[in-house]
Amino acid sequence: MKYTDFMDTYYLPPDNFTDYEFWGLQEFVSKESPSPLGLYIRDRKLVGLKVNCKLDATKRKAIAEMENLELLDLEMLKGFSNPWMADLAKLPHLKLLILWYTSLNDAGIKKLSQSKSLEELDIRSTKVREAGIPLCQDSCRL
């Protein structure tokens, strides 16, 4: 485990299938993606994910139903979907969302602006134009 600067959170690198089984995430493991997720753990609870695999609709839905997520790193995500941002905006504890090098656009950022919990949104190298920036106000870091 590696200590991160995200509160008292520990990062489990994506290298052990039993970790995925323990957290009920084995459906993310496949032949094409043997190490699909990095896990952020605090107080024996899963509080964050670093997604390293392509997400289909089923996997996107599973993530959107993880109500305890506080940190979600989707950097360079394959299978990114702007409409999915509306589901992520409903996550009650999501504080940090990393979307570097995704196809996030102004429509997606508008959906994210509905989040009541999001404190930091990292949208470097996305398709968000200047017109979309005011939608995320001060929570965006470019």
JSON list of N, CA, C and O in Angstrom, two decimals, residues 29-75:
[
{"chain": "A", "resi": 29, "resn": "VAL", "atom": "N", "xyz": [-12.60, -7.47, -13.96]},
{"chain": "A", "resi": 29, "resn": "VAL", "atom": "CA", "xyz": [-11.42, -8.22, -14.40]},
{"chain": "A", "resi": 29, "resn": "VAL", "atom": "C", "xyz": [-11.77, -9.05, -15.63]},
{"chain": "A", "resi": 29, "resn": "VAL", "atom": "O", "xyz": [-12.78, -9.74, -15.65]},
{"chain": "A", "resi": 30, "resn": "SER", "atom": "N", "xyz": [-10.92, -8.96, -16.65]},
{"chain": "A", "resi": 30, "resn": "SER", "atom": "CA", "xyz": [-11.11, -9.76, -17.86]},
{"chain": "A", "resi": 30, "resn": "SER", "atom": "C", "xyz": [-9.75, -10.14, -18.41]},
{"chain": "A", "resi": 30, "resn": "SER", "atom": "O", "xyz": [-8.72, -9.67, -17.94]},
{"chain": "A", "resi": 31, "resn": "LYS", "atom": "N", "xyz": [-9.76, -10.97, -19.43]},
{"chain": "A", "resi": 31, "resn": "LYS", "atom": "CA", "xyz": [-8.52, -11.39, -20.07]},
{"chain": "A", "resi": 31, "resn": "LYS", "atom": "C", "xyz": [-7.79, -10.17, -20.66]},
{"chain": "A", "resi": 31, "resn": "LYS", "atom": "O", "xyz": [-6.59, -10.05, -20.58]},
{"chain": "A", "resi": 32, "resn": "GLU", "atom": "N", "xyz": [-8.57, -9.25, -21.23]},
{"chain": "A", "resi": 32, "resn": "GLU", "atom": "CA", "xyz": [-8.00, -8.04, -21.83]},
{"chain": "A", "resi": 32, "resn": "GLU", "atom": "C", "xyz": [-7.54, -7.04, -20.78]},
{"chain": "A", "resi": 32, "resn": "GLU", "atom": "O", "xyz": [-6.72, -6.17, -21.04]},
{"chain": "A", "resi": 33, "resn": "SER", "atom": "N", "xyz": [-8.12, -7.12, -19.60]},
{"chain": "A", "resi": 33, "resn": "SER", "atom": "CA", "xyz": [-7.83, -6.16, -18.55]},
{"chain": "A", "resi": 33, "resn": "SER", "atom": "C", "xyz": [-7.64, -6.87, -17.21]},
{"chain": "A", "resi": 33, "resn": "SER", "atom": "O", "xyz": [-8.51, -6.83, -16.34]},
{"chain": "A", "resi": 34, "resn": "PRO", "atom": "N", "xyz": [-6.48, -7.51, -17.02]},
{"chain": "A", "resi": 34, "resn": "PRO", "atom": "CA", "xyz": [-6.25, -8.25, -15.78]},
{"chain": "A", "resi": 34, "resn": "PRO", "atom": "C", "xyz": [-6.07, -7.35, -14.55]},
{"chain": "A", "resi": 34, "resn": "PRO", "atom": "O", "xyz": [-6.22, -7.79, -13.42]},
{"chain": "A", "resi": 35, "resn": "SER", "atom": "N", "xyz": [-5.73, -6.09, -14.76]},
{"chain": "A", "resi": 35, "resn": "SER", "atom": "CA", "xyz": [-5.54, -5.13, -13.66]},
{"chain": "A", "resi": 35, "resn": "SER", "atom": "C", "xyz": [-6.37, -3.89, -13.93]},
{"chain": "A", "resi": 35, "resn": "SER", "atom": "O", "xyz": [-5.84, -2.82, -14.23]},
{"chain": "A", "resi": 36, "resn": "PRO", "atom": "N", "xyz": [-7.70, -4.01, -13.81]},
{"chain": "A", "resi": 36, "resn": "PRO", "atom": "CA", "xyz": [-8.57, -2.93, -14.28]},
{"chain": "A", "resi": 36, "resn": "PRO", "atom": "C", "xyz": [-8.70, -1.71, -13.38]},
{"chain": "A", "resi": 36, "resn": "PRO", "atom": "O", "xyz": [-9.03, -0.63, -13.85]},
{"chain": "A", "resi": 37, "resn": "LEU", "atom": "N", "xyz": [-8.45, -1.87, -12.08]},
{"chain": "A", "resi": 37, "resn": "LEU", "atom": "CA", "xyz": [-8.73, -0.78, -11.15]},
{"chain": "A", "resi": 37, "resn": "LEU", "atom": "C", "xyz": [-7.65, -0.65, -10.09]},
{"chain": "A", "resi": 37, "resn": "LEU", "atom": "O", "xyz": [-7.13, -1.64, -9.61]},
{"chain": "A", "resi": 38, "resn": "GLY", "atom": "N", "xyz": [-7.34, 0.58, -9.75]},
{"chain": "A", "resi": 38, "resn": "GLY", "atom": "CA", "xyz": [-6.59, 0.85, -8.54]},
{"chain": "A", "resi": 38, "resn": "GLY", "atom": "C", "xyz": [-7.63, 1.22, -7.49]},
{"chain": "A", "resi": 38, "resn": "GLY", "atom": "O", "xyz": [-8.64, 1.86, -7.79]},
{"chain": "A", "resi": 39, "resn": "LEU", "atom": "N", "xyz": [-7.41, 0.80, -6.27]},
{"chain": "A", "resi": 39, "resn": "LEU", "atom": "CA", "xyz": [-8.42, 1.00, -5.23]},
{"chain": "A", "resi": 39, "resn": "LEU", "atom": "C", "xyz": [-7.90, 1.95, -4.16]},
{"chain": "A", "resi": 39, "resn": "LEU", "atom": "O", "xyz": [-6.77, 1.81, -3.69]},
{"chain": "A", "resi": 40, "resn": "TYR", "atom": "N", "xyz": [-8.71, 2.90, -3.76]},
{"chain": "A", "resi": 40, "resn": "TYR", "atom": "CA", "xyz": [-8.39, 3.80, -2.66]},
{"chain": "A", "resi": 40, "resn": "TYR", "atom": "C", "xyz": [-9.23, 3.38, -1.45]},
{"chain": "A", "resi": 40, "resn": "TYR", "atom": "O", "xyz": [-10.46, 3.33, -1.53]},
{"chain": "A", "resi": 41, "resn": "ILE", "atom": "N", "xyz": [-8.53, 3.06, -0.35]},
{"chain": "A", "resi": 41, "resn": "ILE", "atom": "CA", "xyz": [-9.17, 2.51, 0.83]},
{"chain": "A", "resi": 41, "resn": "ILE", "atom": "C", "xyz": [-8.93, 3.43, 2.03]},
{"chain": "A", "resi": 41, "resn": "ILE", "atom": "O", "xyz": [-7.81, 3.89, 2.24]},
{"chain": "A", "resi": 42, "resn": "ARG", "atom": "N", "xyz": [-9.98, 3.68, 2.80]},
{"chain": "A", "resi": 42, "resn": "ARG", "atom": "CA", "xyz": [-9.85, 4.42, 4.05]},
{"chain": "A", "resi": 42, "resn": "ARG", "atom": "C", "xyz": [-10.76, 3.77, 5.08]},
{"chain": "A", "resi": 42, "resn": "ARG", "atom": "O", "xyz": [-11.92, 3.51, 4.79]},
{"chain": "A", "resi": 43, "resn": "ASP", "atom": "N", "xyz": [-10.22, 3.53, 6.25]},
{"chain": "A", "resi": 43, "resn": "ASP", "atom": "CA", "xyz": [-11.00, 2.92, 7.34]},
{"chain": "A", "resi": 43, "resn": "ASP", "atom": "C", "xyz": [-11.72, 1.66, 6.87]},
{"chain": "A", "resi": 43, "resn": "ASP", "atom": "O", "xyz": [-12.90, 1.47, 7.16]},
{"chain": "A", "resi": 44, "resn": "ARG", "atom": "N", "xyz": [-11.01, 0.85, 6.13]},
{"chain": "A", "resi": 44, "resn": "ARG", "atom": "CA", "xyz": [-11.53, -0.43, 5.60]},
{"chain": "A", "resi": 44, "resn": "ARG", "atom": "C", "xyz": [-12.73, -0.26, 4.70]},
{"chain": "A", "resi": 44, "resn": "ARG", "atom": "O", "xyz": [-13.57, -1.15, 4.57]},
{"chain": "A", "resi": 45, "resn": "LYS", "atom": "N", "xyz": [-12.85, 0.91, 4.06]},
{"chain": "A", "resi": 45, "resn": "LYS", "atom": "CA", "xyz": [-13.93, 1.16, 3.12]},
{"chain": "A", "resi": 45, "resn": "LYS", "atom": "C", "xyz": [-13.33, 1.61, 1.79]},
{"chain": "A", "resi": 45, "resn": "LYS", "atom": "O", "xyz": [-12.35, 2.37, 1.77]},
{"chain": "A", "resi": 46, "resn": "LEU", "atom": "N", "xyz": [-13.94, 1.17, 0.71]},
{"chain": "A", "resi": 46, "resn": "LEU", "atom": "CA", "xyz": [-13.54, 1.58, -0.62]},
{"chain": "A", "resi": 46, "resn": "LEU", "atom": "C", "xyz": [-14.08, 2.99, -0.86]},
{"chain": "A", "resi": 46, "resn": "LEU", "atom": "O", "xyz": [-15.29, 3.22, -0.83]},
{"chain": "A", "resi": 47, "resn": "VAL", "atom": "N", "xyz": [-13.17, 3.96, -1.04]},
{"chain": "A", "resi": 47, "resn": "VAL", "atom": "CA", "xyz": [-13.60, 5.35, -1.21]},
{"chain": "A", "resi": 47, "resn": "VAL", "atom": "C", "xyz": [-13.19, 5.94, -2.56]},
{"chain": "A", "resi": 47, "resn": "VAL", "atom": "O", "xyz": [-13.56, 7.06, -2.88]},
{"chain": "A", "resi": 48, "resn": "GLY", "atom": "N", "xyz": [-12.41, 5.18, -3.35]},
{"chain": "A", "resi": 48, "resn": "GLY", "atom": "CA", "xyz": [-11.99, 5.72, -4.63]},
{"chain": "A", "resi": 48, "resn": "GLY", "atom": "C", "xyz": [-11.53, 4.66, -5.59]},
{"chain": "A", "resi": 48, "resn": "GLY", "atom": "O", "xyz": [-11.16, 3.55, -5.19]},
{"chain": "A", "resi": 49, "resn": "LEU", "atom": "N", "xyz": [-11.58, 5.01, -6.87]},
{"chain": "A", "resi": 49, "resn": "LEU", "atom": "CA", "xyz": [-11.14, 4.12, -7.94]},
{"chain": "A", "resi": 49, "resn": "LEU", "atom": "C", "xyz": [-10.26, 4.85, -8.93]},
{"chain": "A", "resi": 49, "resn": "LEU", "atom": "O", "xyz": [-10.52, 6.01, -9.26]},
{"chain": "A", "resi": 50, "resn": "LYS", "atom": "N", "xyz": [-9.24, 4.18, -9.41]},
{"chain": "A", "resi": 50, "resn": "LYS", "atom": "CA", "xyz": [-8.44, 4.61, -10.56]},
{"chain": "A", "resi": 50, "resn": "LYS", "atom": "C", "xyz": [-8.76, 3.60, -11.64]},
{"chain": "A", "resi": 50, "resn": "LYS", "atom": "O", "xyz": [-8.40, 2.43, -11.54]},
{"chain": "A", "resi": 51, "resn": "VAL", "atom": "N", "xyz": [-9.49, 3.99, -12.66]},
{"chain": "A", "resi": 51, "resn": "VAL", "atom": "CA", "xyz": [-9.95, 3.07, -13.68]},
{"chain": "A", "resi": 51, "resn": "VAL", "atom": "C", "xyz": [-8.89, 2.93, -14.76]},
{"chain": "A", "resi": 51, "resn": "VAL", "atom": "O", "xyz": [-8.46, 3.91, -15.36]},
{"chain": "A", "resi": 52, "resn": "ASN", "atom": "N", "xyz": [-8.48, 1.68, -15.00]},
{"chain": "A", "resi": 52, "resn": "ASN", "atom": "CA", "xyz": [-7.44, 1.37, -15.99]},
{"chain": "A", "resi": 52, "resn": "ASN", "atom": "C", "xyz": [-7.97, 0.47, -17.09]},
{"chain": "A", "resi": 52, "resn": "ASN", "atom": "O", "xyz": [-7.19, -0.19, -17.78]},
{"chain": "A", "resi": 53, "resn": "CYS", "atom": "N", "xyz": [-9.27, 0.36, -17.26]},
{"chain": "A", "resi": 53, "resn": "CYS", "atom": "CA", "xyz": [-9.84, -0.55, -18.24]},
{"chain": "A", "resi": 53, "resn": "CYS", "atom": "C", "xyz": [-10.92, 0.16, -19.04]},
{"chain": "A", "resi": 53, "resn": "CYS", "atom": "O", "xyz": [-11.40, 1.23, -18.66]},
{"chain": "A", "resi": 54, "resn": "LYS", "atom": "N", "xyz": [-11.29, -0.44, -20.15]},
{"chain": "A", "resi": 54, "resn": "LYS", "atom": "CA", "xyz": [-12.39, 0.08, -20.94]},
{"chain": "A", "resi": 54, "resn": "LYS", "atom": "C", "xyz": [-13.69, -0.20, -20.21]},
{"chain": "A", "resi": 54, "resn": "LYS", "atom": "O", "xyz": [-13.88, -1.28, -19.68]},
{"chain": "A", "resi": 55, "resn": "LEU", "atom": "N", "xyz": [-14.57, 0.79, -20.17]},
{"chain": "A", "resi": 55, "resn": "LEU", "atom": "CA", "xyz": [-15.84, 0.62, -19.46]},
{"chain": "A", "resi": 55, "resn": "LEU", "atom": "C", "xyz": [-16.98, 0.48, -20.46]},
{"chain": "A", "resi": 55, "resn": "LEU", "atom": "O", "xyz": [-17.16, 1.32, -21.33]},
{"chain": "A", "resi": 56, "resn": "ASP", "atom": "N", "xyz": [-17.74, -0.58, -20.29]},
{"chain": "A", "resi": 56, "resn": "ASP", "atom": "CA", "xyz": [-18.97, -0.72, -21.05]},
{"chain": "A", "resi": 56, "resn": "ASP", "atom": "C", "xyz": [-20.12, -0.18, -20.19]},
{"chain": "A", "resi": 56, "resn": "ASP", "atom": "O", "xyz": [-19.91, 0.29, -19.06]},
{"chain": "A", "resi": 57, "resn": "ALA", "atom": "N", "xyz": [-21.33, -0.25, -20.69]},
{"chain": "A", "resi": 57, "resn": "ALA", "atom": "CA", "xyz": [-22.48, 0.32, -19.97]},
{"chain": "A", "resi": 57, "resn": "ALA", "atom": "C", "xyz": [-22.67, -0.34, -18.60]},
{"chain": "A", "resi": 57, "resn": "ALA", "atom": "O", "xyz": [-23.02, 0.34, -17.62]},
{"chain": "A", "resi": 58, "resn": "THR", "atom": "N", "xyz": [-22.45, -1.64, -18.50]},
{"chain": "A", "resi": 58, "resn": "THR", "atom": "CA", "xyz": [-22.62, -2.36, -17.24]},
{"chain": "A", "resi": 58, "resn": "THR", "atom": "C", "xyz": [-21.62, -1.87, -16.20]},
{"chain": "A", "resi": 58, "resn": "THR", "atom": "O", "xyz": [-21.98, -1.65, -15.03]},
{"chain": "A", "resi": 59, "resn": "LYS", "atom": "N", "xyz": [-20.37, -1.69, -16.60]},
{"chain": "A", "resi": 59, "resn": "LYS", "atom": "CA", "xyz": [-19.34, -1.24, -15.66]},
{"chain": "A", "resi": 59, "resn": "LYS", "atom": "C", "xyz": [-19.57, 0.22, -15.26]},
{"chain": "A", "resi": 59, "resn": "LYS", "atom": "O", "xyz": [-19.38, 0.59, -14.11]},
{"chain": "A", "resi": 60, "resn": "ARG", "atom": "N", "xyz": [-19.99, 1.04, -16.22]},
{"chain": "A", "resi": 60, "resn": "ARG", "atom": "CA", "xyz": [-20.30, 2.43, -15.89]},
{"chain": "A", "resi": 60, "resn": "ARG", "atom": "C", "xyz": [-21.44, 2.50, -14.87]},
{"chain": "A", "resi": 60, "resn": "ARG", "atom": "O", "xyz": [-21.39, 3.27, -13.91]},
{"chain": "A", "resi": 61, "resn": "LYS", "atom": "N", "xyz": [-22.45, 1.65, -15.04]},
{"chain": "A", "resi": 61, "resn": "LYS", "atom": "CA", "xyz": [-23.57, 1.62, -14.11]},
{"chain": "A", "resi": 61, "resn": "LYS", "atom": "C", "xyz": [-23.11, 1.18, -12.72]},
{"chain": "A", "resi": 61, "resn": "LYS", "atom": "O", "xyz": [-23.51, 1.75, -11.71]},
{"chain": "A", "resi": 62, "resn": "ALA", "atom": "N", "xyz": [-22.24, 0.18, -12.67]},
{"chain": "A", "resi": 62, "resn": "ALA", "atom": "CA", "xyz": [-21.73, -0.31, -11.38]},
{"chain": "A", "resi": 62, "resn": "ALA", "atom": "C", "xyz": [-21.00, 0.79, -10.63]},
{"chain": "A", "resi": 62, "resn": "ALA", "atom": "O", "xyz": [-21.18, 0.96, -9.42]},
{"chain": "A", "resi": 63, "resn": "ILE", "atom": "N", "xyz": [-20.19, 1.57, -11.34]},
{"chain": "A", "resi": 63, "resn": "ILE", "atom": "CA", "xyz": [-19.46, 2.67, -10.70]},
{"chain": "A", "resi": 63, "resn": "ILE", "atom": "C", "xyz": [-20.43, 3.75, -10.23]},
{"chain": "A", "resi": 63, "resn": "ILE", "atom": "O", "xyz": [-20.30, 4.27, -9.12]},
{"chain": "A", "resi": 64, "resn": "ALA", "atom": "N", "xyz": [-21.42, 4.06, -11.05]},
{"chain": "A", "resi": 64, "resn": "ALA", "atom": "CA", "xyz": [-22.38, 5.11, -10.70]},
{"chain": "A", "resi": 64, "resn": "ALA", "atom": "C", "xyz": [-23.23, 4.73, -9.50]},
{"chain": "A", "resi": 64, "resn": "ALA", "atom": "O", "xyz": [-23.85, 5.60, -8.88]},
{"chain": "A", "resi": 65, "resn": "GLU", "atom": "N", "xyz": [-23.26, 3.45, -9.13]},
{"chain": "A", "resi": 65, "resn": "GLU", "atom": "CA", "xyz": [-24.03, 3.00, -7.97]},
{"chain": "A", "resi": 65, "resn": "GLU", "atom": "C", "xyz": [-23.19, 2.90, -6.70]},
{"chain": "A", "resi": 65, "resn": "GLU", "atom": "O", "xyz": [-23.70, 2.54, -5.65]},
{"chain": "A", "resi": 66, "resn": "MET", "atom": "N", "xyz": [-21.90, 3.22, -6.78]},
{"chain": "A", "resi": 66, "resn": "MET", "atom": "CA", "xyz": [-21.01, 3.15, -5.61]},
{"chain": "A", "resi": 66, "resn": "MET", "atom": "C", "xyz": [-21.14, 4.45, -4.82]},
{"chain": "A", "resi": 66, "resn": "MET", "atom": "O", "xyz": [-20.36, 5.38, -4.99]},
{"chain": "A", "resi": 67, "resn": "GLU", "atom": "N", "xyz": [-22.10, 4.50, -3.93]},
{"chain": "A", "resi": 67, "resn": "GLU", "atom": "CA", "xyz": [-22.43, 5.73, -3.23]},
{"chain": "A", "resi": 67, "resn": "GLU", "atom": "C", "xyz": [-21.33, 6.26, -2.32]},
{"chain": "A", "resi": 67, "resn": "GLU", "atom": "O", "xyz": [-21.32, 7.44, -1.99]},
{"chain": "A", "resi": 68, "resn": "ASN", "atom": "N", "xyz": [-20.39, 5.42, -1.91]},
{"chain": "A", "resi": 68, "resn": "ASN", "atom": "CA", "xyz": [-19.33, 5.87, -1.01]},
{"chain": "A", "resi": 68, "resn": "ASN", "atom": "C", "xyz": [-18.12, 6.45, -1.73]},
{"chain": "A", "resi": 68, "resn": "ASN", "atom": "O", "xyz": [-17.18, 6.90, -1.08]},
{"chain": "A", "resi": 69, "resn": "LEU", "atom": "N", "xyz": [-18.14, 6.46, -3.06]},
{"chain": "A", "resi": 69, "resn": "LEU", "atom": "CA", "xyz": [-16.98, 6.98, -3.79]},
{"chain": "A", "resi": 69, "resn": "LEU", "atom": "C", "xyz": [-16.77, 8.46, -3.50]},
{"chain": "A", "resi": 69, "resn": "LEU", "atom": "O", "xyz": [-17.69, 9.26, -3.58]},
{"chain": "A", "resi": 70, "resn": "GLU", "atom": "N", "xyz": [-15.53, 8.78, -3.18]},
{"chain": "A", "resi": 70, "resn": "GLU", "atom": "CA", "xyz": [-15.14, 10.18, -2.96]},
{"chain": "A", "resi": 70, "resn": "GLU", "atom": "C", "xyz": [-14.16, 10.63, -4.03]},
{"chain": "A", "resi": 70, "resn": "GLU", "atom": "O", "xyz": [-14.04, 11.81, -4.30]},
{"chain": "A", "resi": 71, "resn": "LEU", "atom": "N", "xyz": [-13.43, 9.69, -4.59]},
{"chain": "A", "resi": 71, "resn": "LEU", "atom": "CA", "xyz": [-12.40, 9.98, -5.58]},
{"chain": "A", "resi": 71, "resn": "LEU", "atom": "C", "xyz": [-12.60, 9.03, -6.75]},
{"chain": "A", "resi": 71, "resn": "LEU", "atom": "O", "xyz": [-12.74, 7.83, -6.56]},
{"chain": "A", "resi": 72, "resn": "LEU", "atom": "N", "xyz": [-12.62, 9.59, -7.96]},
{"chain": "A", "resi": 72, "resn": "LEU", "atom": "CA", "xyz": [-12.75, 8.77, -9.16]},
{"chain": "A", "resi": 72, "resn": "LEU", "atom": "C", "xyz": [-11.79, 9.31, -10.21]},
{"chain": "A", "resi": 72, "resn": "LEU", "atom": "O", "xyz": [-11.91, 10.46, -10.63]},
{"chain": "A", "resi": 73, "resn": "ASP", "atom": "N", "xyz": [-10.83, 8.49, -10.57]},
{"chain": "A", "resi": 73, "resn": "ASP", "atom": "CA", "xyz": [-9.81, 8.87, -11.55]},
{"chain": "A", "resi": 73, "resn": "ASP", "atom": "C", "xyz": [-10.10, 8.12, -12.85]},
{"chain": "A", "resi": 73, "resn": "ASP", "atom": "O", "xyz": [-9.94, 6.91, -12.93]},
{"chain": "A", "resi": 74, "resn": "LEU", "atom": "N", "xyz": [-10.54, 8.86, -13.86]},
{"chain": "A", "resi": 74, "resn": "LEU", "atom": "CA", "xyz": [-10.88, 8.29, -15.16]},
{"chain": "A", "resi": 74, "resn": "LEU", "atom": "C", "xyz": [-9.90, 8.74, -16.24]},
{"chain": "A", "resi": 74, "resn": "LEU", "atom": "O", "xyz": [-10.24, 8.76, -17.42]},
{"chain": "A", "resi": 75, "resn": "GLU", "atom": "N", "xyz": [-8.71, 9.10, -15.84]},
{"chain": "A", "resi": 75, "resn": "GLU", "atom": "CA", "xyz": [-7.70, 9.60, -16.78]},
{"chain": "A", "resi": 75, "resn": "GLU", "atom": "C", "xyz": [-7.51, 8.62, -17.94]},
{"chain": "A", "resi": 75, "resn": "GLU", "atom": "O", "xyz": [-7.33, 7.43, -17.75]}
]
